[in-house]
Amino acid sequence: MRIKLLQNRVLLGRQSVSSTCTPLGSTMIHSLFLINSSGDIFLEKHWKSVVSRSVCDYFFEAQERATEAENVPPVIPTPHHYLLNVYRHKIFFVAVIQTEVPPLFVIEFLHRVVDTFQDYFGVCSEVVIKDNVVVVYEVLEEMLDNGFPLATESNILKELIKPPTILRTVVNTITGSTNVGDQLPTGQLSVVPWRRTGVKYTNNEAYFDVIEEIDAIIDKSGSTITAEIQGVIDACVKLTGMPDLTLSFMNPRLLDDVSFHPCVRFKRWESERILSFIPPDGNFRLLSYHVSAQNLVAIPVYVKHNISFRDSSSLGRFEITVGPKQTMGKTVEGVMVTSQMPKGVLNMSLTPSQGMHTFDPVTKLLSWDVGKINPQKLPSLKGTMSLQAGTSKPDENPTINLQFKIQQLAISGLKVNRLDMYGEKYKPFKGIKYMTKAGKFQVRT
């Protein structure tokens, strides 16, 4: 039986998890249920005693009351338990707890579970989880010890539980062996638990991706009602030895509400606004941040619209044009426009200047795959709507939802100044990439 060392305590955010968080003998996370979008429980894991599946009935009731999957409350109280959940990749990860614990702590752990599955299997889906169910249970057993987070770093987990490969699967089937490693990870014994010792690479490289997601609501006159940016810096670091990195920004004051990977030295950030850290080996999220000051959030696209319904007519007019705005000359691509039309709309006869469009007369959902926006010839979608005879004019015009991405642009204006390495003598290859994409981007008409 593997010895579970005191150093295995996990850092989530900047807080260490130990058994002093709750009374001795209690369990923080009692059970975990994985539920698909159809409401089927396809995997469950219990620590200590088994919690009946019937506890999920409270979750299903909350799911029915929510209009969309994303609107299910993250914390659902029941007479004897609390249900905490996250929804990712069309799967609900539902944790059952019996004692009162910080809810964000549990939610952060659930996100770590999803990220770990994605790192192990390439994608996190119901099919992949079912195909690798043995590895999933082994990983969950290491991530939680008696209901408390234990090892959540991907590097450590991959030494404890080997990621599945075709060859390893065949060998395990023939020999009856498992993916569990036969020795304790070297990183667990060091003062840097997120990095294993003796790392060696022929090509030393460090890549950083600054990815920003903009959420906005625009009113029918084009004015911004709300706008905010959720940003992350994802890293892929493959460096020999034990490098010590510093990352500085041109405008670090833009960063607000920042959450760091445990490797970041927080005191230096507070005093100098410089990220100083010994990186994990491989892929990891260095930090996430939030920009909510409305004057700092630039809106990168605009929509001109003319959607009208007549009281005494069975026809309506539909016209929208999409264009770039404040993009620093960068191309807006991957543009997708969707709109939920009123129930009285029977059909739509539309002509796009570019891309393909579909209208589902059953769900009343209009989709327009625009693609890239050419500033010299703005894409437009024009035509008429057929309305149900005898029905009154809809009370509200439909809202327009946009999806898009812009390469090599951080819409907040955040820019990396320089990346320096100490502690090793070689010169690594370094690269920074920026991307802005739409989160919940809504235009009211």
One Martini backbone bead per residue (centre of mass of N, CA, C, O) as a GRO file, in nm:
protein
  445
    1MET     BB    1   0.097   0.037   0.023
    2ARG     BB    2   0.078   0.358  -0.020
    3ILE     BB    3   0.235   0.628   0.100
    4LYS     BB    4   0.092   0.913   0.265
    5LEU     BB    5   0.207   1.219   0.266
    6LEU     BB    6   0.220   1.531   0.398
    7GLN     BB    7   0.314   1.671   0.123
    8ASN     BB    8   0.028   1.607  -0.029
    9ARG     BB    9  -0.078   1.861   0.014
   10VAL     BB   10  -0.297   2.084  -0.131
   11LEU     BB   11  -0.293   2.359  -0.360
   12LEU     BB   12  -0.561   2.590  -0.366
   13GLY     BB   13  -0.445   2.848  -0.471
   14ARG     BB   14  -0.342   2.973  -0.133
   15GLN     BB   15  -0.450   2.700   0.008
   16SER     BB   16  -0.419   2.467   0.248
   17VAL     BB   17  -0.490   2.123   0.281
   18SER     BB   18  -0.633   1.992   0.574
   19SER     BB   19  -0.770   1.826   0.857
   20THR     BB   20  -0.856   2.121   0.987
   21CYS     BB   21  -1.116   2.208   0.827
   22THR     BB   22  -1.248   1.961   0.970
   23PRO     BB   23  -1.354   1.735   1.152
   24LEU     BB   24  -1.248   1.461   1.278
   25GLY     BB   25  -1.350   1.204   1.045
   26SER     BB   26  -1.439   1.363   0.824
   27THR     BB   27  -1.587   1.440   0.499
   28MET     BB   28  -1.583   1.641   0.238
   29ILE     BB   29  -1.613   1.427   0.002
   30HIS     BB   30  -1.833   1.165  -0.039
   31SER     BB   31  -1.939   1.203  -0.345
   32LEU     BB   32  -1.953   1.109  -0.707
   33PHE     BB   33  -2.136   1.235  -0.991
   34LEU     BB   34  -2.209   1.141  -1.333
   35ILE     BB   35  -2.400   1.349  -1.563
   36ASN     BB   36  -2.584   1.369  -1.827
   37SER     BB   37  -2.800   1.552  -2.037
   38SER     BB   38  -3.031   1.314  -1.989
   39GLY     BB   39  -2.999   1.212  -1.669
   40ASP     BB   40  -2.761   1.007  -1.649
   41ILE     BB   41  -2.590   0.786  -1.441
   42PHE     BB   42  -2.250   0.674  -1.537
   43LEU     BB   43  -2.099   0.764  -1.259
   44GLU     BB   44  -1.955   0.649  -0.938
   45LYS     BB   45  -1.806   0.780  -0.625
   46HIS     BB   46  -1.687   0.658  -0.307
   47TRP     BB   47  -1.634   0.767   0.030
   48LYS     BB   48  -1.663   0.528   0.239
   49SER     BB   49  -1.980   0.554   0.204
   50VAL     BB   50  -2.279   0.495   0.050
   51VAL     BB   51  -2.466   0.700  -0.166
   52SER     BB   52  -2.758   0.741  -0.279
   53ARG     BB   53  -2.898   0.822  -0.586
   54SER     BB   54  -3.151   0.980  -0.471
   55VAL     BB   55  -3.000   1.255  -0.417
   56CYS     BB   56  -3.031   1.347  -0.729
   57ASP     BB   57  -3.326   1.449  -0.730
   58TYR     BB   58  -3.258   1.743  -0.649
   59PHE     BB   59  -3.103   1.801  -0.908
   60PHE     BB   60  -3.331   1.741  -1.115
   61GLU     BB   61  -3.519   1.964  -1.014
   62ALA     BB   62  -3.322   2.200  -1.076
   63GLN     BB   63  -3.295   2.134  -1.379
   64GLU     BB   64  -3.597   2.183  -1.456
   65ARG     BB   65  -3.602   2.490  -1.364
   66ALA     BB   66  -3.390   2.526  -1.566
   67THR     BB   67  -3.340   2.642  -1.889
   68GLU     BB   68  -3.033   2.573  -1.854
   69ALA     BB   69  -2.748   2.411  -1.773
   70GLU     BB   70  -2.594   2.679  -1.672
   71ASN     BB   71  -2.848   2.746  -1.453
   72VAL     BB   72  -2.762   2.561  -1.247
   73PRO     BB   73  -2.711   2.547  -0.934
   74PRO     BB   74  -2.408   2.498  -0.764
   75VAL     BB   75  -2.593   2.498  -0.498
   76ILE     BB   76  -2.768   2.220  -0.327
   77PRO     BB   77  -2.990   2.181  -0.086
   78THR     BB   78  -3.051   1.932   0.161
   79PRO     BB   79  -3.143   1.776   0.445
   80HIS     BB   80  -2.832   1.606   0.448
   81HIS     BB   81  -2.711   1.771   0.199
   82TYR     BB   82  -2.474   1.882  -0.046
   83LEU     BB   83  -2.484   2.005  -0.388
   84LEU     BB   84  -2.208   2.017  -0.608
   85ASN     BB   85  -2.161   2.181  -0.936
   86VAL     BB   86  -2.048   2.113  -1.274
   87TYR     BB   87  -2.046   2.222  -1.631
   88ARG     BB   88  -1.882   1.999  -1.866
   89HIS     BB   89  -1.896   1.853  -2.162
   90LYS     BB   90  -2.201   1.762  -2.105
   91ILE     BB   91  -2.131   1.740  -1.785
   92PHE     BB   92  -2.214   1.650  -1.458
   93PHE     BB   93  -2.043   1.737  -1.156
   94VAL     BB   94  -2.136   1.573  -0.851
   95ALA     BB   95  -2.109   1.670  -0.518
   96VAL     BB   96  -2.115   1.514  -0.194
   97ILE     BB   97  -2.199   1.674   0.116
   98GLN     BB   98  -2.227   1.684   0.491
   99THR     BB   99  -2.050   1.927   0.540
  100GLU     BB  100  -1.941   2.242   0.598
  101VAL     BB  101  -1.792   2.400   0.315
  102PRO     BB  102  -1.617   2.556   0.088
  103PRO     BB  103  -1.753   2.574  -0.222
  104LEU     BB  104  -1.507   2.666  -0.401
  105PHE     BB  105  -1.330   2.429  -0.330
  106VAL     BB  106  -1.502   2.208  -0.467
  107ILE     BB  107  -1.526   2.339  -0.749
  108GLU     BB  108  -1.224   2.342  -0.807
  109PHE     BB  109  -1.189   2.036  -0.792
  110LEU     BB  110  -1.380   1.963  -1.026
  111HIS     BB  111  -1.211   2.109  -1.239
  112ARG     BB  112  -0.962   1.930  -1.196
  113VAL     BB  113  -1.090   1.670  -1.290
  114VAL     BB  114  -1.149   1.757  -1.579
  115ASP     BB  115  -0.857   1.836  -1.656
  116THR     BB  116  -0.738   1.554  -1.606
  117PHE     BB  117  -0.904   1.397  -1.814
  118GLN     BB  118  -0.808   1.567  -2.055
  119ASP     BB  119  -0.504   1.500  -2.018
  120TYR     BB  120  -0.527   1.186  -2.035
  121PHE     BB  121  -0.755   1.159  -2.302
  122GLY     BB  122  -0.788   1.461  -2.456
  123VAL     BB  123  -1.089   1.405  -2.371
  124CYS     BB  124  -1.416   1.496  -2.218
  125SER     BB  125  -1.631   1.217  -2.211
  126GLU     BB  126  -1.850   0.969  -2.183
  127VAL     BB  127  -1.710   0.763  -2.365
  128VAL     BB  128  -1.418   0.789  -2.252
  129ILE     BB  129  -1.483   0.723  -1.956
  130LYS     BB  130  -1.598   0.437  -2.014
  131ASP     BB  131  -1.335   0.326  -2.160
  132ASN     BB  132  -1.163   0.441  -1.876
  133VAL     BB  133  -1.275   0.346  -1.589
  134VAL     BB  134  -1.028   0.241  -1.434
  135VAL     BB  135  -0.855   0.498  -1.445
  136VAL     BB  136  -1.061   0.686  -1.317
  137TYR     BB  137  -1.066   0.545  -1.038
  138GLU     BB  138  -0.762   0.571  -0.981
  139VAL     BB  139  -0.748   0.880  -0.993
  140LEU     BB  140  -0.963   0.943  -0.774
  141GLU     BB  141  -0.811   0.794  -0.545
  142GLU     BB  142  -0.566   1.005  -0.555
  143MET     BB  143  -0.717   1.287  -0.536
  144LEU     BB  144  -0.859   1.136  -0.293
  145ASP     BB  145  -0.847   1.134   0.076
  146ASN     BB  146  -1.110   1.081   0.254
  147GLY     BB  147  -1.230   1.348   0.083
  148PHE     BB  148  -0.944   1.476   0.029
  149PRO     BB  149  -0.730   1.655  -0.124
  150LEU     BB  150  -0.414   1.546  -0.269
  151ALA     BB  151  -0.363   1.486  -0.598
  152THR     BB  152  -0.369   1.746  -0.871
  153GLU     BB  153  -0.116   1.699  -1.027
  154SER     BB  154  -0.037   1.576  -1.329
  155ASN     BB  155   0.256   1.480  -1.285
  156ILE     BB  156   0.198   1.305  -1.036
  157LEU     BB  157  -0.032   1.125  -1.151
  158LYS     BB  158   0.143   0.999  -1.390
  159GLU     BB  159   0.321   0.839  -1.180
  160LEU     BB  160   0.095   0.685  -1.037
  161ILE     BB  161  -0.083   0.698  -1.316
  162LYS     BB  162  -0.080   0.571  -1.612
  163PRO     BB  163  -0.144   0.650  -1.910
  164PRO     BB  164  -0.329   0.547  -2.166
  165THR     BB  165  -0.253   0.283  -2.396
  166ILE     BB  166  -0.261   0.042  -2.622
  167LEU     BB  167  -0.029  -0.130  -2.511
  168ARG     BB  168  -0.108  -0.117  -2.207
  169THR     BB  169  -0.388  -0.244  -2.242
  170VAL     BB  170  -0.294  -0.517  -2.354
  171VAL     BB  171  -0.107  -0.597  -2.121
  172ASN     BB  172  -0.321  -0.580  -1.894
  173THR     BB  173  -0.509  -0.796  -2.013
  174ILE     BB  174  -0.301  -1.031  -2.008
  175THR     BB  175  -0.168  -0.986  -1.702
  176GLY     BB  176  -0.358  -0.809  -1.492
  177SER     BB  177  -0.265  -0.535  -1.474
  178THR     BB  178  -0.192  -0.195  -1.396
  179ASN     BB  179  -0.141   0.171  -1.389
  180VAL     BB  180   0.008   0.153  -1.136
  181GLY     BB  181   0.266   0.259  -0.979
  182ASP     BB  182   0.573   0.127  -0.806
  183GLN     BB  183   0.634   0.434  -0.718
  184LEU     BB  184   0.712   0.719  -0.577
  185PRO     BB  185   0.706   1.029  -0.651
  186THR     BB  186   0.957   1.260  -0.656
  187GLY     BB  187   0.786   1.526  -0.604
  188GLN     BB  188   0.667   1.439  -0.318
  189LEU     BB  189   0.972   1.485  -0.174
  190SER     BB  190   0.971   1.781  -0.236
  191VAL     BB  191   0.942   2.138  -0.231
  192VAL     BB  192   0.826   2.068  -0.541
  193PRO     BB  193   0.542   1.894  -0.601
  194TRP     BB  194   0.485   1.987  -0.920
  195ARG     BB  195   0.791   1.873  -0.966
  196ARG     BB  196   0.998   1.672  -1.108
  197THR     BB  197   1.284   1.505  -1.117
  198GLY     BB  198   1.505   1.473  -1.384
  199VAL     BB  199   1.456   1.662  -1.620
  200LYS     BB  200   1.468   1.594  -1.986
  201TYR     BB  201   1.572   1.781  -2.287
  202THR     BB  202   1.655   1.858  -2.609
  203ASN     BB  203   1.414   2.064  -2.627
  204ASN     BB  204   1.386   2.389  -2.503
  205GLU     BB  205   1.054   2.505  -2.393
  206ALA     BB  206   0.826   2.806  -2.380
  207TYR     BB  207   0.471   2.840  -2.364
  208PHE     BB  208   0.223   3.112  -2.401
  209ASP     BB  209  -0.134   3.158  -2.340
  210VAL     BB  210  -0.349   3.430  -2.409
  211ILE     BB  211  -0.687   3.401  -2.290
  212GLU     BB  212  -0.991   3.568  -2.391
  213GLU     BB  213  -1.322   3.623  -2.251
  214ILE     BB  214  -1.618   3.778  -2.371
  215ASP     BB  215  -1.876   3.943  -2.190
  216ALA     BB  216  -2.193   4.064  -2.336
  217ILE     BB  217  -2.434   4.344  -2.343
  218ILE     BB  218  -2.631   4.474  -2.611
  219ASP     BB  219  -2.816   4.712  -2.719
  220LYS     BB  220  -3.013   4.838  -2.983
  221SER     BB  221  -2.810   5.103  -3.001
  222GLY     BB  222  -2.502   4.983  -2.908
  223SER     BB  223  -2.487   4.979  -2.613
  224THR     BB  224  -2.333   4.904  -2.311
  225ILE     BB  225  -2.432   4.723  -2.036
  226THR     BB  226  -2.228   4.471  -2.029
  227ALA     BB  227  -1.870   4.401  -1.945
  228GLU     BB  228  -1.635   4.121  -1.953
  229ILE     BB  229  -1.323   3.952  -1.855
  230GLN     BB  230  -1.192   3.625  -1.909
  231GLY     BB  231  -0.868   3.514  -1.808
  232VAL     BB  232  -0.579   3.324  -1.934
  233ILE     BB  233  -0.265   3.140  -1.861
  234ASP     BB  234  -0.120   2.911  -2.064
  235ALA     BB  235   0.117   2.638  -2.028
  236CYS     BB  236   0.423   2.505  -2.204
  237VAL     BB  237   0.675   2.328  -2.024
  238LYS     BB  238   1.010   2.219  -2.158
  239LEU     BB  239   1.250   2.177  -1.907
  240THR     BB  240   1.550   2.138  -1.783
  241GLY     BB  241   1.539   2.065  -1.464
  242MET     BB  242   1.531   2.373  -1.236
  243PRO     BB  243   1.366   2.625  -1.327
  244ASP     BB  244   1.354   2.992  -1.300
  245LEU     BB  245   1.082   3.208  -1.349
  246THR     BB  246   1.003   3.524  -1.521
  247LEU     BB  247   0.702   3.732  -1.557
  248SER     BB  248   0.628   4.022  -1.746
  249PHE     BB  249   0.441   4.330  -1.779
  250MET     BB  250   0.334   4.623  -1.923
  251ASN     BB  251   0.017   4.601  -1.768
  252PRO     BB  252  -0.059   4.475  -1.461
  253ARG     BB  253  -0.310   4.657  -1.362
  254LEU     BB  254  -0.533   4.501  -1.525
  255LEU     BB  255  -0.521   4.293  -1.315
  256ASP     BB  256  -0.798   4.115  -1.173
  257ASP     BB  257  -0.884   3.878  -0.983
  258VAL     BB  258  -0.644   3.671  -0.908
  259SER     BB  259  -0.540   3.331  -1.003
  260PHE     BB  260  -0.304   3.095  -0.893
  261HIS     BB  261  -0.063   2.896  -0.911
  262PRO     BB  262   0.124   2.747  -0.661
  263CYS     BB  263   0.411   2.836  -0.794
  264VAL     BB  264   0.352   3.120  -0.720
  265ARG     BB  265   0.496   3.411  -0.587
  266PHE     BB  266   0.301   3.625  -0.416
  267LYS     BB  267   0.483   3.845  -0.286
  268ARG     BB  268   0.610   3.945  -0.554
  269TRP     BB  269   0.351   4.034  -0.685
  270GLU     BB  270   0.265   4.245  -0.473
  271SER     BB  271   0.538   4.424  -0.500
  272GLU     BB  272   0.612   4.393  -0.845
  273ARG     BB  273   0.434   4.250  -1.064
  274ILE     BB  274   0.575   3.952  -1.069
  275LEU     BB  275   0.626   3.638  -1.209
  276SER     BB  276   0.740   3.381  -0.984
  277PHE     BB  277   0.864   3.047  -1.093
  278ILE     BB  278   0.836   2.693  -1.071
  279PRO     BB  279   0.757   2.485  -1.310
  280PRO     BB  280   0.586   2.265  -1.436
  281ASP     BB  281   0.564   1.977  -1.627
  282GLY     BB  282   0.414   2.109  -1.896
  283ASN     BB  283   0.081   2.146  -1.858
  284PHE     BB  284  -0.062   2.468  -1.744
  285ARG     BB  285  -0.217   2.702  -1.519
  286LEU     BB  286  -0.098   2.998  -1.413
  287LEU     BB  287  -0.358   3.195  -1.469
  288SER     BB  288  -0.642   3.390  -1.357
  289TYR     BB  289  -0.872   3.653  -1.474
  290HIS     BB  290  -1.041   3.983  -1.417
  291VAL     BB  291  -1.234   4.219  -1.621
  292SER     BB  292  -1.483   4.480  -1.515
  293ALA     BB  293  -1.408   4.743  -1.632
  294GLN     BB  294  -1.583   4.902  -1.874
  295ASN     BB  295  -1.353   5.098  -1.988
  296LEU     BB  296  -1.158   4.828  -2.056
  297VAL     BB  297  -1.386   4.712  -2.252
  298ALA     BB  298  -1.370   4.605  -2.566
  299ILE     BB  299  -1.568   4.593  -2.860
  300PRO     BB  300  -1.501   4.386  -3.149
  301VAL     BB  301  -1.814   4.395  -3.231
  302TYR     BB  302  -2.092   4.452  -3.458
  303VAL     BB  303  -2.463   4.504  -3.492
  304LYS     BB  304  -2.682   4.536  -3.754
  305HIS     BB  305  -3.043   4.594  -3.722
  306ASN     BB  306  -3.372   4.473  -3.881
  307ILE     BB  307  -3.651   4.387  -3.685
  308SER     BB  308  -3.986   4.325  -3.811
  309PHE     BB  309  -4.335   4.357  -3.711
  310ARG     BB  310  -4.664   4.321  -3.818
  311ASP     BB  311  -4.988   4.326  -3.719
  312SER     BB  312  -5.145   4.275  -4.028
  313SER     BB  313  -4.913   4.058  -4.093
  314SER     BB  314  -4.737   3.754  -4.226
  315LEU     BB  315  -4.485   3.949  -4.235
  316GLY     BB  316  -4.127   3.989  -4.195
  317ARG     BB  317  -3.825   4.160  -4.110
  318PHE     BB  318  -3.471   4.062  -4.190
  319GLU     BB  319  -3.165   4.232  -4.066
  320ILE     BB  320  -2.803   4.165  -4.073
  321THR     BB  321  -2.482   4.308  -3.961
  322VAL     BB  322  -2.132   4.231  -3.950
  323GLY     BB  323  -1.857   4.391  -3.758
  324PRO     BB  324  -1.568   4.543  -3.687
  325LYS     BB  325  -1.416   4.650  -3.355
  326GLN     BB  326  -1.141   4.710  -3.197
  327THR     BB  327  -0.891   4.500  -3.347
  328MET     BB  328  -0.611   4.609  -3.454
  329GLY     BB  329  -0.644   4.463  -3.752
  330LYS     BB  330  -0.772   4.205  -3.681
  331THR     BB  331  -0.917   3.903  -3.745
  332VAL     BB  332  -1.244   3.790  -3.765
  333GLU     BB  333  -1.331   3.459  -3.659
  334GLY     BB  334  -1.561   3.214  -3.623
  335VAL     BB  335  -1.846   3.317  -3.699
  336MET     BB  336  -2.153   3.291  -3.496
  337VAL     BB  337  -2.508   3.308  -3.549
  338THR     BB  338  -2.777   3.329  -3.306
  339SER     BB  339  -3.150   3.282  -3.291
  340GLN     BB  340  -3.447   3.308  -3.103
  341MET     BB  341  -3.745   3.277  -3.222
  342PRO     BB  342  -4.056   3.323  -3.231
  343LYS     BB  343  -4.337   3.117  -3.232
  344GLY     BB  344  -4.480   3.271  -3.487
  345VAL     BB  345  -4.254   3.156  -3.660
  346LEU     BB  346  -4.249   2.946  -3.941
  347ASN     BB  347  -4.050   3.102  -4.147
  348MET     BB  348  -3.745   3.158  -4.353
  349SER     BB  349  -3.626   3.400  -4.608
  350LEU     BB  350  -3.281   3.389  -4.677
  351THR     BB  351  -2.976   3.595  -4.759
  352PRO     BB  352  -2.644   3.543  -4.779
  353SER     BB  353  -2.328   3.689  -4.847
  354GLN     BB  354  -2.218   3.466  -4.641
  355GLY     BB  355  -2.232   3.156  -4.590
  356MET     BB  356  -2.442   2.962  -4.366
  357HIS     BB  357  -2.796   2.878  -4.319
  358THR     BB  358  -3.041   2.801  -4.052
  359PHE     BB  359  -3.391   2.682  -3.998
  360ASP     BB  360  -3.591   2.572  -3.726
  361PRO     BB  361  -3.938   2.523  -3.711
  362VAL     BB  362  -3.945   2.391  -3.425
  363THR     BB  363  -3.722   2.561  -3.242
  364LYS     BB  364  -3.659   2.853  -3.380
  365LEU     BB  365  -3.356   2.828  -3.491
  366LEU     BB  366  -3.103   3.051  -3.585
  367SER     BB  367  -2.824   2.988  -3.814
  368TRP     BB  368  -2.493   3.154  -3.878
  369ASP     BB  369  -2.214   3.081  -4.077
  370VAL     BB  370  -1.969   3.312  -4.145
  371GLY     BB  371  -1.673   3.334  -4.042
  372LYS     BB  372  -1.507   3.563  -4.192
  373ILE     BB  373  -1.426   3.910  -4.173
  374ASN     BB  374  -1.465   4.155  -4.423
  375PRO     BB  375  -1.426   4.495  -4.414
  376GLN     BB  376  -1.497   4.549  -4.727
  377LYS     BB  377  -1.725   4.297  -4.686
  378LEU     BB  378  -1.991   4.276  -4.515
  379PRO     BB  379  -2.181   4.061  -4.354
  380SER     BB  380  -2.515   3.941  -4.453
  381LEU     BB  381  -2.874   3.903  -4.349
  382LYS     BB  382  -3.160   3.864  -4.566
  383GLY     BB  383  -3.530   3.896  -4.525
  384THR     BB  384  -3.810   3.689  -4.447
  385MET     BB  385  -4.106   3.632  -4.242
  386SER     BB  386  -4.324   3.375  -4.146
  387LEU     BB  387  -4.643   3.411  -4.010
  388GLN     BB  388  -4.892   3.345  -3.811
  389ALA     BB  389  -5.214   3.352  -3.854
  390GLY     BB  390  -5.370   3.574  -3.616
  391THR     BB  391  -5.130   3.675  -3.475
  392SER     BB  392  -4.963   3.860  -3.273
  393LYS     BB  393  -4.732   4.062  -3.198
  394PRO     BB  394  -4.447   4.037  -3.062
  395ASP     BB  395  -4.327   4.159  -2.765
  396GLU     BB  396  -4.033   4.060  -2.860
  397ASN     BB  397  -3.735   4.070  -2.974
  398PRO     BB  398  -3.478   3.908  -3.067
  399THR     BB  399  -3.181   3.768  -2.984
  400ILE     BB  400  -2.823   3.794  -3.035
  401ASN     BB  401  -2.574   3.546  -3.082
  402LEU     BB  402  -2.213   3.530  -3.038
  403GLN     BB  403  -1.934   3.389  -3.218
  404PHE     BB  404  -1.570   3.430  -3.169
  405LYS     BB  405  -1.230   3.500  -3.303
  406ILE     BB  406  -0.896   3.642  -3.211
  407GLN     BB  407  -0.589   3.658  -3.321
  408GLN     BB  408  -0.337   3.823  -3.162
  409LEU     BB  409  -0.551   3.918  -2.917
  410ALA     BB  410  -0.593   4.126  -2.630
  411ILE     BB  411  -0.865   4.310  -2.540
  412SER     BB  412  -0.739   4.444  -2.271
  413GLY     BB  413  -0.407   4.492  -2.340
  414LEU     BB  414  -0.241   4.262  -2.265
  415LYS     BB  415   0.127   4.235  -2.209
  416VAL     BB  416   0.419   4.083  -2.260
  417ASN     BB  417   0.746   4.162  -2.190
  418ARG     BB  418   0.907   3.915  -2.025
  419LEU     BB  419   1.125   3.617  -2.022
  420ASP     BB  420   1.300   3.460  -1.754
  421MET     BB  421   1.595   3.258  -1.667
  422TYR     BB  422   1.695   3.056  -1.388
  423GLY     BB  423   1.940   2.793  -1.290
  424GLU     BB  424   2.018   2.777  -1.599
  425LYS     BB  425   2.233   2.777  -1.899
  426TYR     BB  426   2.041   2.753  -2.109
  427LYS     BB  427   1.853   2.837  -2.413
  428PRO     BB  428   1.535   2.891  -2.461
  429PHE     BB  429   1.237   2.862  -2.621
  430LYS     BB  430   1.010   3.137  -2.682
  431GLY     BB  431   0.639   3.187  -2.649
  432ILE     BB  432   0.363   3.408  -2.755
  433LYS     BB  433   0.000   3.393  -2.730
  434TYR     BB  434  -0.305   3.531  -2.863
  435MET     BB  435  -0.666   3.534  -2.753
  436THR     BB  436  -1.001   3.608  -2.863
  437LYS     BB  437  -1.330   3.534  -2.724
  438ALA     BB  438  -1.648   3.435  -2.696
  439GLY     BB  439  -1.894   3.403  -2.477
  440LYS     BB  440  -2.152   3.589  -2.365
  441PHE     BB  441  -2.283   3.728  -2.662
  442GLN     BB  442  -2.526   3.997  -2.663
  443VAL     BB  443  -2.793   4.118  -2.881
  444ARG     BB  444  -3.033   4.357  -2.876
  445THR     BB  445  -3.357   4.431  -3.068
   0.00000   0.00000   0.00000
